[in-house]
Amino acid sequence: MTASTKVRGWKLWLGRLALSVLVPGLLVGLAELGLRWSGYGWPTSYFVPGESEGRPCWVENDRFAWRFFPRGLERHPPPTLLRAERPPGSCRIFVLGESAAMGDPRPAYSMGRYLQVLLEERYPGRQFEVVTVAMTAINSHALLPMARDCARHGGDIWILYIGNNEMVGPFGALDVLGPAAPPWLWVRARLAAQEWRLGQALQDTLDRWRRRPVPPGGWAGMEMFSAQRLPPGDPRRERAYRNFERNLRDILKVGLQHGVRILVSPAAVNLKDCPPFASVPGRMRSGATTETLEIWLARGAEAERGGQWAAAAEAYGAAVALAPEHAGAQYRLARVLLRLGRREDAHRAFQAACDSDALPFRADSRIQTLTRQVVEQMHTERVRWLDAAAVLAARSGDGIPGRESFFEHVHLNPEGNYALARAFAEQLEDWLPRAADASAPREWLSESGCADRLALTDWNRISIYEDLRRRLRQPPFTAQADHEAELRWIDSQLEALRARRAHAQIEQARRVYAAALERRPGDHRLYENQAEFLEAVGDLEAAAGAWAAVTRILPHHHLGWFQQGRLLARLGRLEEAEQALKAAVSRRPELSEGWLELGQVLLRRQRAEAALECFARAHEWLPQDWRAPFQMGRALQQLNRRAEAIEQFRLALRLNSEAVEPRFQLAQELAFAGRTPEAREMFEEVLRRDPSHLLARINLGVALVQLGQLEAAAEQFRRAQAQAPQNPLVSNYLAQVESRLGRRP
């Protein structure tokens, strides 16, 4: 073979190789362009361009979580505003994390918002922008792309408050939200592929082909994990730990590459007042049995009930010796050790209970250790560690974090958020940009002073505790030891707050909101707080106005439109309510509450066909909710489609057998159809559930008349008259029945 022949052969193979690479690449590129041109797909960054009060800004991407959650279970970022251009000399701080960093259950009082107030009050001549970039149910797999997006928006300082969801979040150790702890490289490849429209199309196709079961109605919070268990030594935990370590390391590298200073704190957890969510025996001592374990636990419980703390500690200690990984045994031991004043031993046992929890919703000691190790290995002063658990332990009389800082397992109350914000502020003071003036900083603002700046009043606290009570009445909280005692404690807090309210305090609270808004007129959270208060005191007109202000600041977000529309409907301003509610559901199509409210407005406007469509949409998004079929039945009544209405009312009762109104409407329809005996039974059942239901009593009386039971009918009308003495209809019915019985009315 000649040299020229070799050259031609080499060129031929090079050409073939080029064709094998270029042609598929060209086809992929054309497919990607075609999908983008057709409008398919969604942006994957955390921030997208937006507008606030006519000015360009960056806002949260409502579809950011689509890469991390199965469709139907996706979470949404809280409303976020980021200035498009930073004022010269200002300091931009990002707080990154999960729901605890977000400030759940009330982001208006998050650690980031306390930090903003603390810095502004201490350094009045400087400008600070504290932006919380956090979401419910995410973990480090999502935080890494969130951090990359923050890096593109010029932050000076990052605060990482992370670690609670590494086992239960997307790609965590439990498989509720997807594969259980796959290798980090697999996760990165999947997420990178979905940044392309072609990758999104492929993922959508795969999801339709192998659809994962989704709880009826979609997201059900922590309850979705209730049936799962993750023993302490499970290999999935180890994979999740490795993934967390890798993600955290890469988050820090991203920040350092962009000149950011980073304060890192693993999430603190409620050790003292949060029993484990689930316990498994785990690795037991050789020869031990679960029966023996239960005997020792029962002995400990009996001694504890009798106040015999030493005997209880001995019994629980024996149980722990048999099964060191039994979270419940560790927690019970810790509780009695604390009673005995053995605080250090109690602290270790409380931590062991957290580490062994078979439903790991709290950051354990391994997460804490890994976080500190990664920070120390950075070997730079631009990354610092803060022990949040120690900060909160200092607030407790016994040095163990508990309900003085937490609402439940991980979410901080306002006092806890203030304590951490103060610790953050003190840690990063020397990182703040130098001010043009040399004025000395002021003292740190007190907790109560911050509460005034954030417009935190008793009305807001009451609303928080009411939400908290609803949360704790759901699994897995219901399976915790001392669950009923925890509910009683919440009730005591509500009782104290309600007793503290007085009429004179309403005007004082109005002044608090007004003063806070005067300082920060563009703060949508302050308007939300004010609206909550105004509705609680019955000033619906002003509350609707506060929500209108929210829509001006956050025109892209559904919440202000929904709340404004809901209140306008109550005020009878139906046309305005319809427009606001349409704006809400256009921004969040899966907002079942929005469709329900809009349907009811349309029903009141005698537009039953349009209302029926809205109720059908609500039922599609939340099929287990009885209210949608009930409202569909009402719309069908208005359309005179009574047989269909009956079916919808029956469906509503199948979904909620305790509901009164569907039963009453069904009884009315049965009476209208001439099925009087069935109607009578239904009316009687309504009254058994709600003896004050006047219309049910009147209708029962009419049904009894039709059945010829005049004495029984007269009794019902007399009771109705006692309820409504001035009601002419009742008086007329009673007079007619008495006349037929030969009596004077």
XYZ file of C-alpha atoms in Angstrom:
745
model
C 0.000 0.000 0.000
C 1.437 3.366 -1.075
C 1.603 6.432 1.139
C -1.085 8.178 -0.941
C -3.366 5.185 -0.514
C -2.845 5.365 3.249
C -3.670 9.073 3.217
C -6.838 8.492 1.181
C -7.875 5.683 3.585
C -7.244 7.914 6.605
C -9.289 10.726 5.066
C -12.081 8.296 4.221
C -12.326 7.091 7.816
C -12.106 10.663 9.099
C -14.972 11.604 6.783
C -17.027 8.691 7.961
C -16.336 9.596 11.574
C -17.279 13.201 10.913
C -20.523 12.140 9.286
C -21.343 9.776 12.164
C -20.903 12.643 14.621
C -22.025 15.678 12.671
C -25.211 14.248 11.174
C -26.697 13.070 14.509
C -25.530 16.328 16.097
C -27.201 18.313 13.341
C -30.426 16.328 13.725
C -30.400 16.828 17.490
C -29.767 20.544 17.001
C -32.605 20.860 14.508
C -34.943 18.961 16.832
C -33.976 21.237 19.728
C -34.532 24.363 17.626
C -37.850 23.013 16.406
C -39.083 22.359 19.941
C -38.008 25.813 21.088
C -39.583 27.468 18.033
C -42.870 25.652 18.736
C -42.863 26.903 22.339
C -42.401 23.478 23.898
C -40.651 23.138 27.232
C -39.893 25.379 30.176
C -37.007 27.409 31.599
C -34.895 25.558 34.146
C -33.240 28.453 35.973
C -34.489 29.532 39.393
C -34.884 33.160 38.324
C -36.700 34.351 35.204
C -37.312 37.907 33.948
C -40.307 39.645 35.505
C -41.757 42.997 36.431
C -42.775 44.707 39.662
C -44.662 48.007 39.719
C -43.590 48.728 36.179
C -39.882 48.056 36.776
C -37.943 45.070 35.375
C -36.729 42.543 37.913
C -36.036 38.857 38.349
C -38.710 36.606 39.836
C -38.983 32.947 40.786
C -39.526 30.374 38.048
C -42.772 28.567 38.887
C -41.563 25.545 36.905
C -38.103 25.286 38.415
C -38.993 22.144 40.380
C -40.254 20.216 37.348
C -36.849 18.566 36.987
C -36.846 17.310 40.567
C -40.384 16.124 41.301
C -42.759 13.720 39.541
C -45.436 15.615 37.648
C -48.376 16.109 39.959
C -46.110 16.347 43.022
C -44.004 19.331 42.003
C -43.410 22.101 44.530
C -43.293 25.798 43.738
C -40.788 28.403 44.900
C -42.193 31.145 47.125
C -42.646 34.553 45.471
C -39.228 36.143 45.112
C -38.129 39.536 43.815
C -34.580 40.389 42.780
C -33.640 43.815 41.479
C -32.589 43.813 37.851
C -29.817 46.287 38.669
C -28.135 46.674 42.019
C -27.678 50.135 43.492
C -23.977 51.084 43.731
C -22.461 50.106 47.061
C -25.320 47.819 48.074
C -24.779 44.384 49.591
C -26.671 41.407 48.156
C -27.038 38.366 50.409
C -28.620 35.088 49.325
C -30.043 32.709 51.951
C -30.192 29.235 50.401
C -31.939 26.228 51.846
C -35.098 24.211 52.258
C -38.410 24.928 53.961
C -36.784 25.863 57.282
C -34.659 28.506 55.553
C -37.745 29.628 53.638
C -39.504 30.335 56.935
C -42.254 27.727 56.731
C -45.026 27.946 57.869
C -44.801 31.765 57.422
C -42.032 33.010 55.091
C -42.937 36.556 56.188
C -41.014 35.844 59.408
C -38.090 33.858 58.028
C -34.491 34.139 59.169
C -33.687 36.042 55.987
C -36.270 38.726 56.727
C -35.056 39.089 60.301
C -31.505 39.391 58.928
C -32.585 42.157 56.529
C -34.107 44.180 59.375
C -31.120 43.632 61.682
C -28.615 44.841 59.090
C -30.697 47.825 58.008
C -31.188 49.008 61.574
C -27.552 48.516 62.586
C -26.185 50.200 59.450
C -28.785 52.808 58.452
C -26.552 54.399 55.814
C -26.050 51.216 53.802
C -28.292 49.281 51.446
C -28.887 45.573 51.912
C -30.795 43.124 49.770
C -31.382 39.795 51.525
C -32.957 37.333 49.099
C -34.199 33.957 50.331
C -33.756 31.273 47.675
C -35.406 28.274 49.271
C -38.206 25.790 48.706
C -40.253 23.155 50.444
C -39.122 19.511 50.143
C -35.926 20.108 48.140
C -32.405 19.057 49.082
C -28.822 19.568 47.903
C -29.539 18.135 44.441
C -31.758 21.164 43.757
C -29.675 23.602 45.792
C -26.689 23.193 43.483
C -28.459 24.570 40.370
C -30.103 27.200 42.578
C -26.649 28.278 43.750
C -25.389 28.420 40.163
C -28.239 30.747 39.288
C -27.525 32.928 42.314
C -23.914 33.170 41.168
C -25.105 34.706 37.900
C -26.876 37.480 39.828
C -23.964 38.996 41.654
C -24.333 38.032 45.274
C -21.727 39.185 47.806
C -22.539 36.700 50.581
C -24.315 33.347 50.680
C -25.798 31.776 53.785
C -26.402 28.048 53.460
C -28.861 26.577 55.957
C -29.278 23.025 54.732
C -29.541 19.315 55.460
C -33.077 18.428 56.562
C -34.284 16.768 53.361
C -31.300 14.732 52.222
C -33.073 11.461 52.971
C -36.606 12.385 51.901
C -36.152 14.984 49.148
C -35.697 14.384 45.397
C -33.182 11.571 44.719
C -32.955 11.019 48.475
C -32.856 7.713 50.310
C -36.633 7.154 50.103
C -38.259 6.584 46.716
C -41.494 8.565 47.134
C -40.254 11.372 44.853
C -38.168 9.267 42.473
C -35.273 6.789 42.445
C -33.769 6.110 45.862
C -30.331 7.720 46.240
C -28.952 7.127 42.724
C -25.279 8.005 42.123
C -24.650 11.757 41.921
C -23.270 11.422 38.373
C -26.570 9.874 37.202
C -28.518 12.692 38.850
C -26.315 15.370 37.270
C -26.645 13.770 33.826
C -30.432 13.621 34.105
C -30.700 17.223 35.273
C -28.320 18.420 32.553
C -30.328 16.609 29.878
C -33.496 18.347 30.995
C -31.948 21.758 30.422
C -32.549 20.933 26.748
C -36.047 20.931 25.301
C -35.261 17.566 23.717
C -34.375 16.175 27.136
C -37.598 17.563 28.576
C -39.608 15.923 25.802
C -37.867 12.605 26.405
C -38.511 12.818 30.153
C -42.182 13.679 29.579
C -42.508 10.654 27.314
C -40.861 8.351 29.853
C -43.056 9.715 32.639
C -46.215 9.005 30.631
C -45.000 5.536 29.759
C -44.066 4.522 33.319
C -46.269 6.833 35.326
C -45.497 6.756 39.057
C -48.476 6.517 41.389
C -49.436 9.958 42.674
C -51.574 10.383 45.818
C -55.131 11.493 45.011
C -55.061 15.238 44.733
C -51.296 15.410 44.334
C -48.930 16.630 47.024
C -49.817 15.404 50.509
C -46.747 16.624 52.379
C -45.015 14.439 54.936
C -48.016 12.103 54.982
C -46.822 10.617 51.682
C -43.836 9.099 53.494
C -45.764 7.662 56.445
C -45.685 4.047 55.277
C -41.941 4.069 54.547
C -39.126 3.095 56.898
C -35.394 3.692 56.585
C -33.385 1.750 59.186
C -30.242 3.472 60.498
C -27.802 1.144 58.732
C -29.601 1.073 55.389
C -27.199 1.388 52.392
C -29.476 4.038 50.901
C -28.527 6.352 53.739
C -24.848 5.991 52.901
C -25.455 6.839 49.239
C -27.476 9.882 50.280
C -24.671 11.042 52.579
C -22.136 10.729 49.745
C -24.385 12.672 47.379
C -24.874 15.416 49.964
C -21.142 15.741 50.553
C -20.454 15.995 46.814
C -23.235 18.529 46.223
C -22.176 20.706 49.150
C -18.580 20.705 47.986
C -19.646 21.783 44.495
C -21.985 24.487 45.838
C -19.073 25.999 47.757
C -16.806 25.799 44.701
C -19.392 27.633 42.586
C -19.609 30.418 45.141
C -15.857 30.755 45.536
C -15.331 30.854 41.770
C -17.661 33.853 41.642
C -16.007 35.719 44.492
C -18.735 35.020 47.040
C -18.180 34.694 50.779
C -20.157 31.823 52.247
C -21.499 31.143 55.737
C -22.530 27.498 56.143
C -24.792 26.093 58.831
C -26.351 22.640 58.913
C -30.013 22.894 59.812
C -30.745 22.693 63.512
C -33.556 20.398 64.642
C -35.941 20.028 67.544
C -34.372 17.329 69.693
C -36.173 17.751 73.012
C -39.817 18.229 72.007
C -40.023 16.143 68.842
C -40.394 12.383 69.390
C -39.197 10.175 66.521
C -41.649 9.717 63.666
C -40.972 5.971 63.415
C -38.878 3.341 65.200
C -37.454 0.005 64.123
C -35.457 -2.363 66.364
C -32.461 -2.270 64.023
C -29.432 -4.317 64.964
C -30.243 -5.903 68.308
C -27.889 -7.407 70.873
C -27.217 -11.081 70.266
C -30.037 -13.182 71.646
C -32.382 -10.226 72.204
C -35.952 -10.365 70.905
C -38.537 -7.729 70.146
C -40.736 -9.240 72.863
C -38.041 -8.575 75.459
C -37.608 -5.064 74.126
C -41.324 -4.369 74.481
C -41.300 -5.675 78.061
C -38.584 -3.198 79.066
C -40.337 -0.344 77.250
C -43.607 -1.181 79.040
C -41.816 -1.246 82.417
C -40.260 2.125 81.683
C -43.604 3.618 80.674
C -45.254 2.345 83.869
C -42.503 3.808 86.040
C -42.657 7.082 84.127
C -46.411 7.374 84.677
C -45.782 6.937 88.387
C -43.105 9.619 88.455
C -40.406 7.047 89.291
C -37.750 8.601 87.079
C -34.796 6.494 88.230
C -36.711 3.242 87.679
C -37.898 4.484 84.290
C -34.335 5.387 83.304
C -33.156 1.915 84.313
C -35.874 0.202 82.245
C -35.384 2.401 79.199
C -31.633 1.994 79.531
C -32.107 -1.771 79.375
C -34.246 -1.366 76.248
C -31.547 0.787 74.615
C -28.902 -1.767 75.537
C -30.943 -4.423 73.705
C -31.693 -2.245 70.657
C -29.432 0.838 70.432
C -31.014 1.851 67.113
C -34.586 1.920 68.412
C -35.383 5.633 68.180
C -38.379 5.503 70.516
C -36.375 3.836 73.285
C -33.624 6.433 72.980
C -36.139 9.276 73.131
C -37.908 7.899 76.206
C -34.575 7.396 77.932
C -33.539 10.953 77.097
C -36.755 12.341 78.508
C -36.361 10.699 81.914
C -32.623 11.462 82.062
C -33.529 15.108 81.648
C -35.989 14.743 84.538
C -33.122 13.406 86.625
C -30.971 16.426 85.771
C -28.477 14.420 83.688
C -28.422 16.926 80.851
C -25.367 15.741 78.932
C -26.560 12.125 78.951
C -30.029 13.299 77.947
C -28.621 15.352 75.075
C -26.734 12.327 73.723
C -29.858 10.180 73.924
C -32.023 12.813 72.219
C -29.449 13.010 69.417
C -29.372 9.206 69.137
C -33.178 9.223 68.823
C -32.933 11.711 65.958
C -30.149 9.741 64.253
C -32.137 6.492 64.506
C -35.488 7.915 63.370
C -36.794 5.553 60.692
C -38.634 8.466 59.068
C -35.658 10.822 58.778
C -37.196 14.268 58.280
C -34.505 15.910 60.434
C -30.833 16.523 59.708
C -28.940 13.972 61.794
C -25.485 14.194 63.378
C -23.860 12.656 60.285
C -25.156 15.537 58.159
C -23.827 17.965 60.770
C -20.410 16.307 60.757
C -20.161 16.110 56.971
C -21.058 19.772 56.640
C -18.339 20.847 59.048
C -15.752 18.598 57.415
C -16.458 19.983 53.946
C -16.158 23.561 55.223
C -12.872 22.843 56.979
C -11.468 21.172 53.866
C -12.022 24.341 51.843
C -9.040 25.922 53.660
C -10.175 29.471 53.031
C -11.397 32.360 55.161
C -14.103 32.989 52.560
C -16.064 29.989 53.857
C -17.184 29.883 57.476
C -19.078 27.465 59.660
C -21.856 28.320 62.101
C -23.270 25.808 64.560
C -26.982 26.702 64.484
C -27.797 23.907 66.915
C -25.498 25.468 69.515
C -27.077 28.888 68.970
C -30.541 27.500 69.642
C -29.365 25.265 72.481
C -28.221 28.438 74.264
C -31.846 29.633 74.218
C -32.994 26.551 76.121
C -32.755 26.345 79.881
C -31.312 22.848 79.674
C -29.066 23.329 76.642
C -31.146 21.113 74.337
C -33.053 22.708 71.422
C -36.831 22.392 71.761
C -40.126 24.190 71.358
C -38.720 27.495 72.611
C -37.229 27.762 69.084
C -39.280 25.357 66.937
C -42.886 24.935 65.883
C -42.483 21.191 65.308
C -39.583 19.058 64.056
C -37.462 21.546 62.070
C -39.410 24.719 61.352
C -38.418 27.678 63.470
C -40.782 29.986 65.284
C -40.146 33.758 65.037
C -37.974 33.685 68.167
C -35.800 30.936 66.676
C -35.528 32.765 63.375
C -34.464 35.937 65.173
C -31.798 34.063 67.154
C -30.274 32.535 64.020
C -30.494 35.774 62.038
C -28.667 37.576 64.845
C -25.964 34.869 64.872
C -25.623 35.105 61.074
C -25.348 38.899 61.221
C -22.617 38.803 63.855
C -20.666 36.224 61.848
C -20.652 38.161 58.599
C -20.156 41.711 59.906
C -16.518 41.940 58.811
C -17.536 40.689 55.345
C -19.883 43.611 54.713
C -18.751 46.239 52.194
C -17.137 49.287 53.772
C -19.461 52.252 54.074
C -18.641 55.637 52.572
C -19.141 57.261 55.970
C -17.330 56.285 59.138
C -20.337 56.396 61.442
C -20.351 53.766 64.164
C -22.945 51.000 63.868
C -25.976 51.060 66.115
C -26.860 48.376 68.623
C -28.526 45.268 67.269
C -32.288 45.703 67.135
C -34.164 43.655 69.723
C -36.431 40.746 68.909
C -39.557 42.797 69.650
C -38.215 45.654 67.538
C -37.726 43.283 64.613
C -41.237 41.910 65.129
C -42.627 45.441 64.775
C -40.605 46.038 61.593
C -41.980 42.766 60.176
C -45.515 43.542 61.428
C -45.838 40.419 63.544
C -48.919 40.835 65.737
C -51.035 38.480 67.815
C -53.460 38.117 64.901
C -50.662 36.728 62.738
C -49.468 34.457 65.542
C -52.968 33.064 65.980
C -53.172 32.276 62.277
C -49.801 30.512 62.420
C -50.830 28.313 65.345
C -54.147 27.484 63.680
C -52.248 26.325 60.586
C -49.833 24.418 62.786
C -52.666 22.612 64.531
C -54.071 21.480 61.176
C -50.628 20.246 60.164
C -50.087 18.250 63.338
C -53.437 16.504 62.916
C -52.027 14.730 59.840
C -49.658 11.742 59.603
C -46.865 11.218 60.425
C -47.295 13.620 63.363
C -50.300 11.633 64.587
C -48.058 8.606 65.160
C -45.631 10.474 67.412
C -45.548 9.817 71.126
C -47.229 12.594 73.128
C -49.152 13.729 70.058
C -52.260 14.661 72.042
C -50.135 16.541 74.570
C -48.606 18.545 71.735
C -52.060 19.477 70.444
C -53.049 20.557 73.950
C -49.944 22.747 74.127
C -50.882 24.419 70.830
C -54.411 24.957 72.132
C -52.962 26.606 75.228
C -50.933 28.978 73.044
C -54.028 29.853 71.037
C -56.078 30.386 74.175
C -53.441 32.729 75.604
C -53.171 34.710 72.378
C -56.929 35.047 72.015
C -57.299 36.120 75.630
C -54.618 38.751 75.114
C -56.466 40.319 72.215
C -58.630 43.265 73.094
C -60.591 45.791 71.090
C -58.072 48.497 71.951
C -55.306 46.387 70.444
C -56.903 46.508 66.997
C -55.976 50.151 66.537
C -52.529 49.514 67.927
C -52.045 46.673 65.419
C -53.221 48.949 62.592
C -50.476 51.388 63.570
C -47.881 48.605 63.572
C -48.750 47.633 59.986
C -48.896 51.243 58.838
C -45.491 52.042 60.346
C -43.904 48.922 58.839
C -45.295 49.735 55.392
C -44.129 53.326 55.649
C -40.569 52.047 56.084
C -40.872 49.395 53.346
C -43.691 50.400 50.958
C -42.730 47.803 48.366
C -42.691 44.815 50.729
C -45.369 42.353 49.594
C -45.007 40.251 52.745
C -46.054 43.211 54.897
C -49.186 43.673 52.821
C -49.949 39.961 53.191
C -49.587 40.217 56.982
C -51.800 43.296 57.015
C -54.446 41.581 54.879
C -54.502 38.589 57.226
C -55.092 40.921 60.190
C -57.736 43.009 58.424
C -59.742 39.941 57.449
C -59.493 38.586 60.996
C -61.028 41.806 62.394
C -63.763 41.858 59.719
C -62.474 44.730 57.578
C -62.867 42.886 54.275
C -62.784 46.012 52.115
C -59.389 47.065 53.455
C -58.119 43.459 53.305
C -59.037 43.267 49.615
C -57.154 46.533 49.125
C -54.048 45.076 50.794
C -54.181 42.070 48.467
C -54.554 44.458 45.521
C -51.257 46.013 46.619
C -49.708 42.520 46.548
C -50.835 42.078 42.940
C -49.173 45.374 42.005
C -45.896 44.243 43.508
C -46.182 40.608 42.350
C -48.303 40.690 39.189
C -46.850 37.336 38.102
C -47.892 35.420 41.233
C -51.309 33.868 41.786
C -51.746 34.403 45.535
C -52.641 38.096 45.582
C -55.130 37.674 42.738
C -56.767 34.676 44.416
C -57.116 36.296 47.832
C -58.366 39.547 46.356
C -60.943 37.688 44.264
C -62.087 35.607 47.239
C -62.697 38.722 49.346
C -64.349 40.664 46.541
C -66.790 37.779 46.156
C -67.658 38.001 49.851
C -68.218 41.725 49.396
C -70.627 41.047 46.526
C -68.399 42.697 43.906
C -68.796 39.738 41.603
C -67.524 41.157 38.319
C -64.264 42.322 39.922
C -63.992 39.009 41.780
C -64.354 37.095 38.525
C -61.543 39.035 36.871
C -59.198 38.584 39.830
C -59.891 34.855 40.096
C -59.387 34.375 36.371
C -56.009 36.069 36.766
C -55.168 33.655 39.606
C -55.968 30.444 37.715
C -54.251 31.692 34.560
C -51.054 32.013 36.607
C -51.500 28.731 38.492
C -53.763 26.412 36.417
C -53.626 23.652 39.035
C -55.024 25.965 41.734
C -58.099 23.941 42.662
C -59.203 26.512 45.260
C -59.104 29.172 42.564
C -61.336 27.153 40.251
C -63.778 26.513 43.101
C -64.002 30.200 44.003
C -64.334 31.252 40.366
C -67.073 28.678 39.790
C -69.052 29.934 42.770
C -68.788 33.514 41.525
C -70.040 32.449 38.091
C -72.863 30.495 39.712
C -73.954 33.588 41.609
C -73.907 35.455 38.285
C -76.289 32.851 36.811
C -73.644 31.467 34.443
C -74.055 27.844 35.381
C -72.424 26.304 32.289
C -69.195 28.269 32.819
C -69.341 27.484 36.546
C -69.698 23.781 35.800
C -66.484 23.878 33.757
C -64.646 25.536 36.644
C -65.858 22.953 39.150
C -64.823 20.167 36.771
C -61.313 21.672 36.629
C -61.198 21.812 40.427
C -62.281 18.159 40.623
C -59.620 17.194 38.082
C -56.848 18.754 40.190
C -58.201 17.629 43.568
C -60.363 14.528 43.002
C -60.647 13.607 46.681
C -62.201 16.960 47.650
C -65.984 16.699 48.148
C -66.566 20.393 47.496
C -66.076 20.203 43.713
C -68.811 17.594 43.054
C -71.060 19.379 45.553
C -70.698 22.632 43.628
C -71.149 20.766 40.340
C -74.450 19.512 41.728
C -75.518 23.078 42.511
C -74.621 24.178 38.979
C -76.592 21.273 37.538
C -79.560 22.282 39.686
C -79.414 25.739 38.136
C -79.370 24.107 34.690
C -82.376 21.965 35.689
C -80.325 18.782 35.109
C -81.579 17.256 38.331
C -80.718 13.595 37.782
C -77.077 14.552 37.189
C -77.190 16.834 40.234
C -78.273 13.890 42.387
C -75.290 11.861 41.196
C -72.871 14.667 42.035
C -74.326 15.099 45.511
C -74.000 11.349 46.080
C -70.360 11.530 44.936
C -69.713 14.388 47.353
C -71.097 12.261 50.190
C -68.962 9.293 49.190
C -65.922 11.570 49.449
C -67.053 13.027 52.778
C -69.836 11.225 54.569
C -69.837 13.882 57.320
C -70.609 16.793 54.992
C -73.998 18.363 55.726
C -74.782 20.522 52.700
C -74.498 17.800 50.019
C -76.858 15.687 52.107
C -79.338 18.553 52.398
C -79.225 19.314 48.672
C -79.611 15.625 47.844
C -82.642 15.455 50.140
C -84.164 18.441 48.371
C -83.645 16.820 44.979
C -85.192 13.566 46.175
C -88.192 15.498 47.478
C -88.477 17.355 44.184
C -88.412 13.996 42.349
C -91.291 12.725 44.487
C -89.133 10.290 46.459
C -90.496 11.585 49.750
C -89.583 8.672 52.097
C -85.929 8.861 51.009
C -86.000 12.643 51.311
C -87.389 12.399 54.835
C -84.550 10.090 55.921
C -82.008 12.482 54.420
C -83.485 15.540 56.164
C -83.510 13.652 59.477
C -79.854 12.716 58.982
C -78.979 16.360 58.271
C -80.634 17.381 61.524
C -78.851 14.662 63.475
C -75.586 16.176 62.289
C -76.694 19.800 62.537
C -79.805 20.395 64.707
C -79.665 24.134 63.910
C -80.190 23.601 60.142
C -83.442 25.580 59.753
C -84.159 24.743 56.101
C -83.687 21.025 56.745
C -86.218 21.226 59.591
C -88.733 23.091 57.449
C -88.302 20.634 54.590
C -88.619 17.698 56.952
C -91.917 19.144 58.145
C -93.143 19.440 54.553
C -92.094 15.837 53.828
C -93.948 14.610 56.898
C -97.077 16.468 55.748
C -96.829 14.754 52.377
C -96.515 11.408 54.154
C -99.623 12.184 56.220
C -97.752 12.412 59.541
C -99.273 15.703 60.660
C -98.411 15.469 64.366
C -94.742 14.878 63.582
C -94.832 17.688 61.011
C -96.346 20.101 63.536
C -93.562 19.259 65.988
C -90.906 20.100 63.377
C -92.575 23.405 62.507
C -92.830 24.313 66.192
C -89.123 23.691 66.607
C -88.435 25.743 63.489
C -90.545 28.565 64.898
C -88.521 28.474 68.117
C -85.393 28.910 65.995
C -86.864 31.667 63.808
C -89.857 33.294 65.556
C -90.253 35.987 62.898
C -90.085 33.672 59.899
C -93.454 34.007 58.057
C -92.994 30.798 56.076
C -92.642 28.719 59.240
C -95.636 30.412 60.869
C -97.743 29.774 57.772
C -96.798 26.079 57.599
C -97.502 25.597 61.292
C -100.905 27.327 61.007
C -101.897 25.082 58.082
C -100.933 21.884 59.898
C -102.609 22.947 63.139
C -105.748 23.772 61.152
C -105.774 20.342 59.551
C -105.385 18.821 62.995
C -108.431 20.785 64.140
C -106.454 23.052 66.476
C -106.038 26.752 66.685
C -102.512 27.786 65.770
